[in-house]
PDB file of C-alpha atoms in Angstrom:
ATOM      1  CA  UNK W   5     -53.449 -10.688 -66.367  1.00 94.00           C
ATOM      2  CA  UNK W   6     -50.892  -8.180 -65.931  1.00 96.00           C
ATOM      3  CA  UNK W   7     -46.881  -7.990 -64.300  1.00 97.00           C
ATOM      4  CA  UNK W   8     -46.412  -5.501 -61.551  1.00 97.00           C
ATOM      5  CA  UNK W   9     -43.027  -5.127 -60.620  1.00 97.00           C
ATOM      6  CA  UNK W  10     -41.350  -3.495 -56.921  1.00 95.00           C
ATOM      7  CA  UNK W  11     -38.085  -4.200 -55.881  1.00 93.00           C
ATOM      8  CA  UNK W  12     -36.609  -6.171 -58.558  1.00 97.00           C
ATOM      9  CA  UNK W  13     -39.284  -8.785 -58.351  1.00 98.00           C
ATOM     10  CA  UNK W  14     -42.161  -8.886 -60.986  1.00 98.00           C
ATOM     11  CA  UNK W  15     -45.234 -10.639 -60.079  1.00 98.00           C
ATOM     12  CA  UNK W  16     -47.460 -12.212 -62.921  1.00 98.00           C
ATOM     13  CA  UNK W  17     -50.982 -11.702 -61.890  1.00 97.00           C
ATOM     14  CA  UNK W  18     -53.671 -14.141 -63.069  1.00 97.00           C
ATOM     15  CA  UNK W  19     -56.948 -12.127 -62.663  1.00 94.00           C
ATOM     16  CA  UNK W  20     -59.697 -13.716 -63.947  1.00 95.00           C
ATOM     17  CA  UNK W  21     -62.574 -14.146 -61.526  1.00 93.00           C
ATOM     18  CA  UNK W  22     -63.906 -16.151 -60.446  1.00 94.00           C
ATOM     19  CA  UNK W  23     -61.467 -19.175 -60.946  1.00 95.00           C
ATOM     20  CA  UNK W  24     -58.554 -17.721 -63.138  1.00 96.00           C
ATOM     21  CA  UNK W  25     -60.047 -19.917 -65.846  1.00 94.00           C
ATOM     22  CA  UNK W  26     -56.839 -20.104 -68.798  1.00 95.00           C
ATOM     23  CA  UNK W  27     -58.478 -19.056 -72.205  1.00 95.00           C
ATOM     24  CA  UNK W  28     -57.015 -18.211 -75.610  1.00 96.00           C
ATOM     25  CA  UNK W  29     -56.825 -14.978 -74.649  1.00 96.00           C
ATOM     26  CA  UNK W  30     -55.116 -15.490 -70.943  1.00 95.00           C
ATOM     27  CA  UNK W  31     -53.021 -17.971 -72.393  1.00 96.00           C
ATOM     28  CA  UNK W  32     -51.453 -15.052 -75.759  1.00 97.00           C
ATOM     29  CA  UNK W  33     -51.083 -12.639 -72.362  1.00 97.00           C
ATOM     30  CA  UNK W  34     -49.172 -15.107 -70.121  1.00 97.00           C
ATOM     31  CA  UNK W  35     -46.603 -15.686 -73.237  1.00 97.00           C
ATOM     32  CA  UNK W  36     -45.989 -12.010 -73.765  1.00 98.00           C
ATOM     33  CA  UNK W  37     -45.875 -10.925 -70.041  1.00 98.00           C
ATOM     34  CA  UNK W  38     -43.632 -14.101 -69.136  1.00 98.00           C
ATOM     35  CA  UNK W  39     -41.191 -12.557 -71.855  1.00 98.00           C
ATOM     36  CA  UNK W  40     -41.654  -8.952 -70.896  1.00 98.00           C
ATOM     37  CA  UNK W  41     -40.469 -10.199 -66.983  1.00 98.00           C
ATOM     38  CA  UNK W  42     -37.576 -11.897 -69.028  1.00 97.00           C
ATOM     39  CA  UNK W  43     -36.406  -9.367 -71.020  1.00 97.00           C
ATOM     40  CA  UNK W  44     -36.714  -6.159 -68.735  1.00 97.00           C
ATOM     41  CA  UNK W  45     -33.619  -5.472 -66.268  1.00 95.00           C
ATOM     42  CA  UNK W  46     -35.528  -3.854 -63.486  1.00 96.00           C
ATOM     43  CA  UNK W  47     -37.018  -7.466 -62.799  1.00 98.00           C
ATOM     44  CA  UNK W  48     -34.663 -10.012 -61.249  1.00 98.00           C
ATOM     45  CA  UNK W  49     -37.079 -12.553 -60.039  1.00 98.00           C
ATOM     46  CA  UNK W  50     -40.268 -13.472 -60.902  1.00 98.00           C
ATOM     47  CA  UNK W  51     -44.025 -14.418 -58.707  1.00 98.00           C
ATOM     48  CA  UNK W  52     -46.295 -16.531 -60.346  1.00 98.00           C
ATOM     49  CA  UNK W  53     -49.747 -16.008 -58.106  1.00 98.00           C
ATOM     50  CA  UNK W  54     -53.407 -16.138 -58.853  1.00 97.00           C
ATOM     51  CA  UNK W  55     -54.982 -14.416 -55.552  1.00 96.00           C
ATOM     52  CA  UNK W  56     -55.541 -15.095 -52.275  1.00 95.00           C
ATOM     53  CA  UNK W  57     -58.533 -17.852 -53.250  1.00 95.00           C
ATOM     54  CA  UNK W  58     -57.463 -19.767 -56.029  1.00 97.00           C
ATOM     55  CA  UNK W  59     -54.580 -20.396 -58.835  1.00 98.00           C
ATOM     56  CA  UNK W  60     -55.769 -21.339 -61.894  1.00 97.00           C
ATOM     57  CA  UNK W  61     -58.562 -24.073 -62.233  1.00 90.00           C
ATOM     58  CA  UNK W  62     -57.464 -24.609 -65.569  1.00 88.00           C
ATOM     59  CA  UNK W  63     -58.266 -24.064 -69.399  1.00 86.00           C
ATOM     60  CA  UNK W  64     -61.428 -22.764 -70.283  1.00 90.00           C
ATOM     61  CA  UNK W  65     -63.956 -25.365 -71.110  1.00 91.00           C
ATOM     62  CA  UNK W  66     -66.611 -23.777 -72.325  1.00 91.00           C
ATOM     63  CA  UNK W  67     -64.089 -22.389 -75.022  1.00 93.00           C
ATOM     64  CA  UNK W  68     -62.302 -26.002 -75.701  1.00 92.00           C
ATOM     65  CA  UNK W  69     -65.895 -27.445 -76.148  1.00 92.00           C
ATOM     66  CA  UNK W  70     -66.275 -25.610 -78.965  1.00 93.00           C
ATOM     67  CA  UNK W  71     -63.273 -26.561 -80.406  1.00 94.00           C
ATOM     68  CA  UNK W  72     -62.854 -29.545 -83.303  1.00 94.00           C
ATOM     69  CA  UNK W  73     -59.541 -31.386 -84.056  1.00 96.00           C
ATOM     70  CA  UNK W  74     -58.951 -29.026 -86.612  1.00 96.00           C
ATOM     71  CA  UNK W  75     -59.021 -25.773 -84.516  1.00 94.00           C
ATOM     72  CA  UNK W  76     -57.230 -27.660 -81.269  1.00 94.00           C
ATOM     73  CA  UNK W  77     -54.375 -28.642 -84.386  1.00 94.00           C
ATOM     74  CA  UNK W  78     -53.907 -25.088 -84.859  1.00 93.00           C
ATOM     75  CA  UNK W  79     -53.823 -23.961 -81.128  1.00 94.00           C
ATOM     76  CA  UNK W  80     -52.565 -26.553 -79.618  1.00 94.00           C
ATOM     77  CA  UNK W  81     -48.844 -25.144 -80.238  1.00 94.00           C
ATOM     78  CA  UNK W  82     -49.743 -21.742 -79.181  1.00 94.00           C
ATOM     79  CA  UNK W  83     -51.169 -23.614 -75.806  1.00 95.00           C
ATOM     80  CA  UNK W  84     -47.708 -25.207 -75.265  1.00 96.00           C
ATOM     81  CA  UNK W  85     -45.644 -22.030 -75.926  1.00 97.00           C
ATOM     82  CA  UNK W  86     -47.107 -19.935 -73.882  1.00 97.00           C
ATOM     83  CA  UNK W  87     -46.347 -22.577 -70.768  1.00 98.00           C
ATOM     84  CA  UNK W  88     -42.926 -23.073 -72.351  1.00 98.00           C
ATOM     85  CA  UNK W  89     -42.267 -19.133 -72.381  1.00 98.00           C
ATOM     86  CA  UNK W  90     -42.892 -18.827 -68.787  1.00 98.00           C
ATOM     87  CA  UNK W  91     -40.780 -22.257 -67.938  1.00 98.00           C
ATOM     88  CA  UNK W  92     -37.799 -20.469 -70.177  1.00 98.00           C
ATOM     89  CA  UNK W  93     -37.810 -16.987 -68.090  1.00 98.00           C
ATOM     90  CA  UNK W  94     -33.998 -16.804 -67.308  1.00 98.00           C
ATOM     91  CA  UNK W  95     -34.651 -15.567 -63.884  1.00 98.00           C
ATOM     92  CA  UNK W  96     -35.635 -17.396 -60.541  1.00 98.00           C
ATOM     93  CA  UNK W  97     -39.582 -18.370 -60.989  1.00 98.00           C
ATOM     94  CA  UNK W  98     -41.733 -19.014 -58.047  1.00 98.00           C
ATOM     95  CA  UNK W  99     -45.036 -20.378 -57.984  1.00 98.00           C
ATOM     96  CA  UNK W 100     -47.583 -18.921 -54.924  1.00 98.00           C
ATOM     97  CA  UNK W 101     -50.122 -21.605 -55.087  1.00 98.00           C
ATOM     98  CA  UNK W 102     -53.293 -20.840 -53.046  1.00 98.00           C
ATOM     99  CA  UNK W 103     -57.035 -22.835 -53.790  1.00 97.00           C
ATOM    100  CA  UNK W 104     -56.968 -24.923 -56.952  1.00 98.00           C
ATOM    101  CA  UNK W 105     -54.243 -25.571 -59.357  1.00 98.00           C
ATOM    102  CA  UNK W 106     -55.872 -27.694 -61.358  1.00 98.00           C
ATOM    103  CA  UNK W 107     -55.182 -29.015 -65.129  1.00 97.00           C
ATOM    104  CA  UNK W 108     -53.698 -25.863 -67.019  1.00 97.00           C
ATOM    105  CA  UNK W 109     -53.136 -23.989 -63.656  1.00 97.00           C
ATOM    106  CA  UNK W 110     -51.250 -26.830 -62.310  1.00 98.00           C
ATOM    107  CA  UNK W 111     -49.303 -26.830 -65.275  1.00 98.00           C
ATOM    108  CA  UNK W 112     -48.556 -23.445 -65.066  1.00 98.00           C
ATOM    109  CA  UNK W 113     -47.045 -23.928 -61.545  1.00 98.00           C
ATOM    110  CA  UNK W 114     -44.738 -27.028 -62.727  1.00 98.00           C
ATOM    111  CA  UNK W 115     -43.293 -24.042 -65.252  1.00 98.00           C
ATOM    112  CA  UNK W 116     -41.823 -22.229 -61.937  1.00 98.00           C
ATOM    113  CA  UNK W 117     -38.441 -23.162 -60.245  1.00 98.00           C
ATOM    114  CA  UNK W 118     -40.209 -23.507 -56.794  1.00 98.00           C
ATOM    115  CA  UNK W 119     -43.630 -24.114 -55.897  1.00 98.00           C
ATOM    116  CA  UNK W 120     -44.795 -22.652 -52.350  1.00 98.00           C
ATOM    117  CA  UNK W 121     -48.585 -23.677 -51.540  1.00 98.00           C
ATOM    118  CA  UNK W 122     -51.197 -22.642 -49.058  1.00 98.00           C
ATOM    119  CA  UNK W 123     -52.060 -25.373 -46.558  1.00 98.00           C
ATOM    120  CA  UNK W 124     -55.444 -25.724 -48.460  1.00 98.00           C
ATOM    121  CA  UNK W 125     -54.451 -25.899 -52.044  1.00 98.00           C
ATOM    122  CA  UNK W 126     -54.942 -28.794 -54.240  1.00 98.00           C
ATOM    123  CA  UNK W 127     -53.711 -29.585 -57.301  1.00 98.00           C
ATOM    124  CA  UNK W 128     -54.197 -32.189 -60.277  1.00 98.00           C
ATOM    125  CA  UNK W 129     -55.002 -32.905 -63.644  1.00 98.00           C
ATOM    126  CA  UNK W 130     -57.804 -34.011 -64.710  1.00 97.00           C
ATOM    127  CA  UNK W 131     -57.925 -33.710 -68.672  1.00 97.00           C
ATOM    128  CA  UNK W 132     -58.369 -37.695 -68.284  1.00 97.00           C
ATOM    129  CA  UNK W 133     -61.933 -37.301 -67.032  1.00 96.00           C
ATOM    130  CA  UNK W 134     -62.604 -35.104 -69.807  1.00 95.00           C
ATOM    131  CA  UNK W 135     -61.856 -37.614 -72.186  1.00 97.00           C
ATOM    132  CA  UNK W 136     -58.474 -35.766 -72.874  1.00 96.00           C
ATOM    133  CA  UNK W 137     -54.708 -35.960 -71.737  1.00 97.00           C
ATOM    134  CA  UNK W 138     -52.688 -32.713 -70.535  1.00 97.00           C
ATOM    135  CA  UNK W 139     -51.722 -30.346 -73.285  1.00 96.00           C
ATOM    136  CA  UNK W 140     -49.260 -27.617 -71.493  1.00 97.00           C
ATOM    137  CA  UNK W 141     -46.632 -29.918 -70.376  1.00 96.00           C
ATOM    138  CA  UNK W 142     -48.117 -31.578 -67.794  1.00 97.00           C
ATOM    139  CA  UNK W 143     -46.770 -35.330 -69.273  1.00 98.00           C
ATOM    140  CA  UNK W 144     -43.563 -33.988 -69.617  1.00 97.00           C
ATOM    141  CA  UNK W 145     -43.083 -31.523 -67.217  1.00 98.00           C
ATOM    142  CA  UNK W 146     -44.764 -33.876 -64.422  1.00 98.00           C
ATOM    143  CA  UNK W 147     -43.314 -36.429 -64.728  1.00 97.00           C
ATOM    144  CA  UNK W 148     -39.974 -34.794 -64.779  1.00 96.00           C
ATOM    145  CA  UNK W 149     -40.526 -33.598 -61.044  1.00 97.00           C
ATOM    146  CA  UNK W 150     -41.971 -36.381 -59.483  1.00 98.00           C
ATOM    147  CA  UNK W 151     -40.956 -39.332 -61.539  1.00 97.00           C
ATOM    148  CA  UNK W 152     -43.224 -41.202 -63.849  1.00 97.00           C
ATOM    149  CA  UNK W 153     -45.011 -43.669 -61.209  1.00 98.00           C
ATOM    150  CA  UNK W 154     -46.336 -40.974 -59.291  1.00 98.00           C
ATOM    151  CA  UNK W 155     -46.852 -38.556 -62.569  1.00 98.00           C
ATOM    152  CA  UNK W 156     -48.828 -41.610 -64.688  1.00 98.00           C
ATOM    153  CA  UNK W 157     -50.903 -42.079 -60.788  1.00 98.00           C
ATOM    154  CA  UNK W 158     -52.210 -38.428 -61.592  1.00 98.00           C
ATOM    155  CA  UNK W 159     -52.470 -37.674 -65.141  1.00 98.00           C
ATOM    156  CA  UNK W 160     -54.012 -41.944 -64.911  1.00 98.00           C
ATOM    157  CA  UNK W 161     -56.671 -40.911 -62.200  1.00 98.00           C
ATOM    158  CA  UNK W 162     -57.239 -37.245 -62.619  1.00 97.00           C
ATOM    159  CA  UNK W 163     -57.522 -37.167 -59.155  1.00 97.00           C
ATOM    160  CA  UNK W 164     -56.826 -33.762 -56.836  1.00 97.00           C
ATOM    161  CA  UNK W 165     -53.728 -34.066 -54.086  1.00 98.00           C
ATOM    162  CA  UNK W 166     -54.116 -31.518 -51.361  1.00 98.00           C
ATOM    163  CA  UNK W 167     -50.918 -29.924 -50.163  1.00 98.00           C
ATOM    164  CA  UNK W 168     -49.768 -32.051 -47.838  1.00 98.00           C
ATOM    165  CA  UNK W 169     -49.141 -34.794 -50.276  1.00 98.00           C
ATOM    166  CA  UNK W 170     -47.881 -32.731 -53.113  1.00 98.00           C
ATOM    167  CA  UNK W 171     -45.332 -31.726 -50.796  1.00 98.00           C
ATOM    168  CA  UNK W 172     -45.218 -35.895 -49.755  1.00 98.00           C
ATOM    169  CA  UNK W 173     -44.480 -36.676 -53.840  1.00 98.00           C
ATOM    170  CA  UNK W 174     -42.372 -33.163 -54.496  1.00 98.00           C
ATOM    171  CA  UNK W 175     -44.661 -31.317 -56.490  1.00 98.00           C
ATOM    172  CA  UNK W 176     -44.321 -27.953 -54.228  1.00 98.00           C
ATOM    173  CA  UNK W 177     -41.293 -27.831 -52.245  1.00 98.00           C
ATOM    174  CA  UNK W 178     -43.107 -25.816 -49.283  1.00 98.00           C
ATOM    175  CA  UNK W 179     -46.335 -25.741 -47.434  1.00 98.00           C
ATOM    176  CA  UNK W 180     -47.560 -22.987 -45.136  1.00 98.00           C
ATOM    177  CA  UNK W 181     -50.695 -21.231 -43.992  1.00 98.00           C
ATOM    178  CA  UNK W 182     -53.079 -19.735 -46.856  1.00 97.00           C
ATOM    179  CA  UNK W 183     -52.644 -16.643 -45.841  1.00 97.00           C
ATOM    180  CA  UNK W 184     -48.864 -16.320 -45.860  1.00 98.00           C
ATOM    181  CA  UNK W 185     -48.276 -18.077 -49.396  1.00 98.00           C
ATOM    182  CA  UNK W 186     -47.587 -14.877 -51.557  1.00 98.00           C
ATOM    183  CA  UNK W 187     -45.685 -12.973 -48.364  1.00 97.00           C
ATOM    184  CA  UNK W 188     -43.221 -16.315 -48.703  1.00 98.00           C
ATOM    185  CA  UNK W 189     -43.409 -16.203 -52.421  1.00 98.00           C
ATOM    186  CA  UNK W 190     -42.603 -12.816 -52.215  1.00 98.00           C
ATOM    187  CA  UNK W 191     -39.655 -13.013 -49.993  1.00 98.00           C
ATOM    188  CA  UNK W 192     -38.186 -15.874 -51.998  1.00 98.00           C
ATOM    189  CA  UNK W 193     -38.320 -13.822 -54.804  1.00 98.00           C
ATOM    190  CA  UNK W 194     -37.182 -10.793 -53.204  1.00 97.00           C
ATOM    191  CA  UNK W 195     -33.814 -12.499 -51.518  1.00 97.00           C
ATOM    192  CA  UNK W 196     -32.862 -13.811 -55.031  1.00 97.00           C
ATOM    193  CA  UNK W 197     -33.373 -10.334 -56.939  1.00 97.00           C
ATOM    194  CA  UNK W 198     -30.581  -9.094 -54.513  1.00 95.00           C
ATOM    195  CA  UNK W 199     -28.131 -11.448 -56.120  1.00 95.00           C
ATOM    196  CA  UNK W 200     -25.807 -12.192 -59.022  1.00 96.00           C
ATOM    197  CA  UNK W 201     -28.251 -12.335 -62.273  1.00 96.00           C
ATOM    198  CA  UNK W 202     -25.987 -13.724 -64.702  1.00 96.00           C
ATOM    199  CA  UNK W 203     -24.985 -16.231 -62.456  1.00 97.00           C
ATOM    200  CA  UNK W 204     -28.507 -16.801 -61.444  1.00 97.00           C
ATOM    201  CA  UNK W 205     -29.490 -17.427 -65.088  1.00 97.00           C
ATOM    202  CA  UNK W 206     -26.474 -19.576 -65.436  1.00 97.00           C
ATOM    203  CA  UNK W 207     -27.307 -21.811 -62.750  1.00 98.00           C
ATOM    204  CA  UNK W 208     -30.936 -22.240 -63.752  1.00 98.00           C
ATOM    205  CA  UNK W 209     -30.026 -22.778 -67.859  1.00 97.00           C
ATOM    206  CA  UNK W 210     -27.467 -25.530 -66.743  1.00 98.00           C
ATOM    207  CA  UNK W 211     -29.950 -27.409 -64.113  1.00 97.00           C
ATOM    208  CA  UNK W 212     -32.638 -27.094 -67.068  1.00 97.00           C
ATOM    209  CA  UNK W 213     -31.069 -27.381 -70.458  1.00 96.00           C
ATOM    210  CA  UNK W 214     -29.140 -30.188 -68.906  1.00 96.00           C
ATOM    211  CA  UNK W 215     -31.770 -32.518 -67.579  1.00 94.00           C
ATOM    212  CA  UNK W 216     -32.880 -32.208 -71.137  1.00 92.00           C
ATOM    213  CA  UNK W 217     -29.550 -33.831 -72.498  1.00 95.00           C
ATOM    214  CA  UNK W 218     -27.283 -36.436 -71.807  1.00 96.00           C
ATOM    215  CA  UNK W 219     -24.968 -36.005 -69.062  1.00 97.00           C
ATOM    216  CA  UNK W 220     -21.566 -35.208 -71.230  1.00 98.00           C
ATOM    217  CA  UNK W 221     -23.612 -32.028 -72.731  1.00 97.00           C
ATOM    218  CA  UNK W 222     -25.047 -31.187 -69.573  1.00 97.00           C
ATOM    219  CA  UNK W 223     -21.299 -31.096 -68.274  1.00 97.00           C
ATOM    220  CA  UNK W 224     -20.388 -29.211 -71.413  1.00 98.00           C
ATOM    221  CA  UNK W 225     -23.520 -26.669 -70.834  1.00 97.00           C
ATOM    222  CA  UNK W 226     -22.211 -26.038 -67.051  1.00 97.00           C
ATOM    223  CA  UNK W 227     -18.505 -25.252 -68.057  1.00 97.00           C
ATOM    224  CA  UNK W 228     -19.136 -23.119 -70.537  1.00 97.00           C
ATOM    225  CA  UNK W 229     -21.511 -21.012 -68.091  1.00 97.00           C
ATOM    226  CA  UNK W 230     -18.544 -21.394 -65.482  1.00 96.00           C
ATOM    227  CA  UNK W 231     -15.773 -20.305 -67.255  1.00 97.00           C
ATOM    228  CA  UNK W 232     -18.238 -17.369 -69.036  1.00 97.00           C
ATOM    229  CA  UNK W 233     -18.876 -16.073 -65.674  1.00 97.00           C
ATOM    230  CA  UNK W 234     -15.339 -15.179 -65.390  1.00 97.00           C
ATOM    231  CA  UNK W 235     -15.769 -12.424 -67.453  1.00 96.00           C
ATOM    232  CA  UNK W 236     -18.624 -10.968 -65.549  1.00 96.00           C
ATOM    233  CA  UNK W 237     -18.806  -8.354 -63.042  1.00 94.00           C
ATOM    234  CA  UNK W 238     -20.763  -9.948 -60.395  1.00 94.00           C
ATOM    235  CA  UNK W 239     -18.260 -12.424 -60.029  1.00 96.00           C
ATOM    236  CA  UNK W 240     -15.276  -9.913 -59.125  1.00 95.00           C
ATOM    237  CA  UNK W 241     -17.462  -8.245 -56.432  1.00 95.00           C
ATOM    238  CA  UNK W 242     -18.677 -11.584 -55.196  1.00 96.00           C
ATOM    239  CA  UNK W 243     -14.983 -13.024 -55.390  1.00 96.00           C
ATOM    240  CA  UNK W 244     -13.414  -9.446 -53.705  1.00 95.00           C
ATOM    241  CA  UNK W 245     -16.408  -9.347 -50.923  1.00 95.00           C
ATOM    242  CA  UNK W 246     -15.281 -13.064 -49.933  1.00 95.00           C
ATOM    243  CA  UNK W 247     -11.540 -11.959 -49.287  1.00 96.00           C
ATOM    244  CA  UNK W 248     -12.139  -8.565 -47.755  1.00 95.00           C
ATOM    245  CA  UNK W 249     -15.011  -9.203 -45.900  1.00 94.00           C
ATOM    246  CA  UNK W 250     -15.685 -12.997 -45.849  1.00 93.00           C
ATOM    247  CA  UNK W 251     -18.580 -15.038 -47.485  1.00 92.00           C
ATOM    248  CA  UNK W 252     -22.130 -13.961 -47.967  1.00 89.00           C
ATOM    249  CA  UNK W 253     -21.813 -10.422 -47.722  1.00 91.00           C
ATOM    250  CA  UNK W 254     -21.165  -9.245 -51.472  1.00 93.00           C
ATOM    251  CA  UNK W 255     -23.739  -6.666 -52.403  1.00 93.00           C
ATOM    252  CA  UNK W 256     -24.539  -7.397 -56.550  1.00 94.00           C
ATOM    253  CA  UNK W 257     -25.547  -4.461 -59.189  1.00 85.00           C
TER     254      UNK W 257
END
């Protein structure tokens, strides 16, 4: 796994052959890379993308299998962070999903902002037919996006949707042809890196850290990122571009 970064955008590369398989090891470099991308100012916007034939199929078995309560006790936490460390990068996060996305993979793309799959990707998880339930967030952060009918239908069944009807239920917000799903990704990315970070971290803290709350401290959470903005930079060019040379044409540091 490694993060290369062009152009203000800084892709997370799963590299694993042959199926981007998410062991211990995978799982201690996700967490560290995901708050590398989040930490370092030359990347604005971030790529999640496995390859042009597959995602991630999901954890390891072979290495879980070997695992007793005990062990999974101890790891289990380390499992979850490492999903929540990508899902807490303050920057725009999209997922390129291409071939499976299955169990921990599929969790790994509900930790993105946007999810933008290839027309034959399928995703699922199917921890249920091993006897097991998600572990990375997938009941919470599943269920979040597409409601808890359609989340409990999945997680129930551990059955694979293809893209079509992930898009159908809203788990990836755009289909398009396999071979164009990290060229989209990557211009998603791209158009965001050009704009206002702070505001851009604002706007994804509030929509985040407020679902998690009730809606008074959500409110609370968005005006204090509002009025904080005031004091930024990007807001006087964005606010002086808009008078001088009307809207959407304010070039941001």
């Amino acid at each position: 796994m490694r993060l290369e970064v062009a152009d203000g955008v800084g892709t997370l590369r799963l590299d694993r052959p042959p199926m981007n398989a998410l062991d211990i090891r995978m799982q201690d470099r996700l967490r560290e890379l995901a708050e590398e991308a989040g930490q370092r100012e030359d990347v604005r916007a971030v790529v999640l993308y496995g390859g042009e034939k597959v995602f991630a199929a999901g954890a390891d078995i072979k290495e879980m299998r070997e695992m007793d309560h005990t062990a999974m006790v101890l790891r289990s936490r380390g499992l979850q962070d490492a999903f929540t460390a990508v899902a807490r990068i303050p920057k725009p996060v999209v997922a390129a999903v291409t071939g499976y996305a299955l169990g921990g993979g599929c969790e790994l793309a509900l930790c993105a902002d946007v999810r933008i799959a290839g027309e034959r990707a399928k995703l699922g998880q199917p921890e249920i037919l091993l006897g097991l339930i998600p572990g990375a967030g997938g009941t919470q952060r599943l269920s979040r996006l597409v409601g808890p009918a359609k989340a409990k239908d999945l997680i129930f069944t551990g059955r694979q949707v293809r893209a079509a009807e992930a898009r159908e239920i809203g788990l990836v917000d755009q289909v398009v042809p396999d071979e164009e799903v990290h060229e989209q990704a990557h211009a998603w990315a791209a158009r965001l890196a050009r704009g206002p970070a702070l505001a851009l971290r604002a706007a994804k803290e509030s929509v985040d850290f407020g679902l998690e709350a009730d809606i008074d401290t959500g409110l609370a959470i968005e005006r204090n990122w509002f009025a904080g903005l005031f004091a930024t930079r990007d807001r006087e060019t964005g606010m002086r571009s808009f008078v001088e040379e009307g809207p959407g044409k304010a070039v941001f540091d």
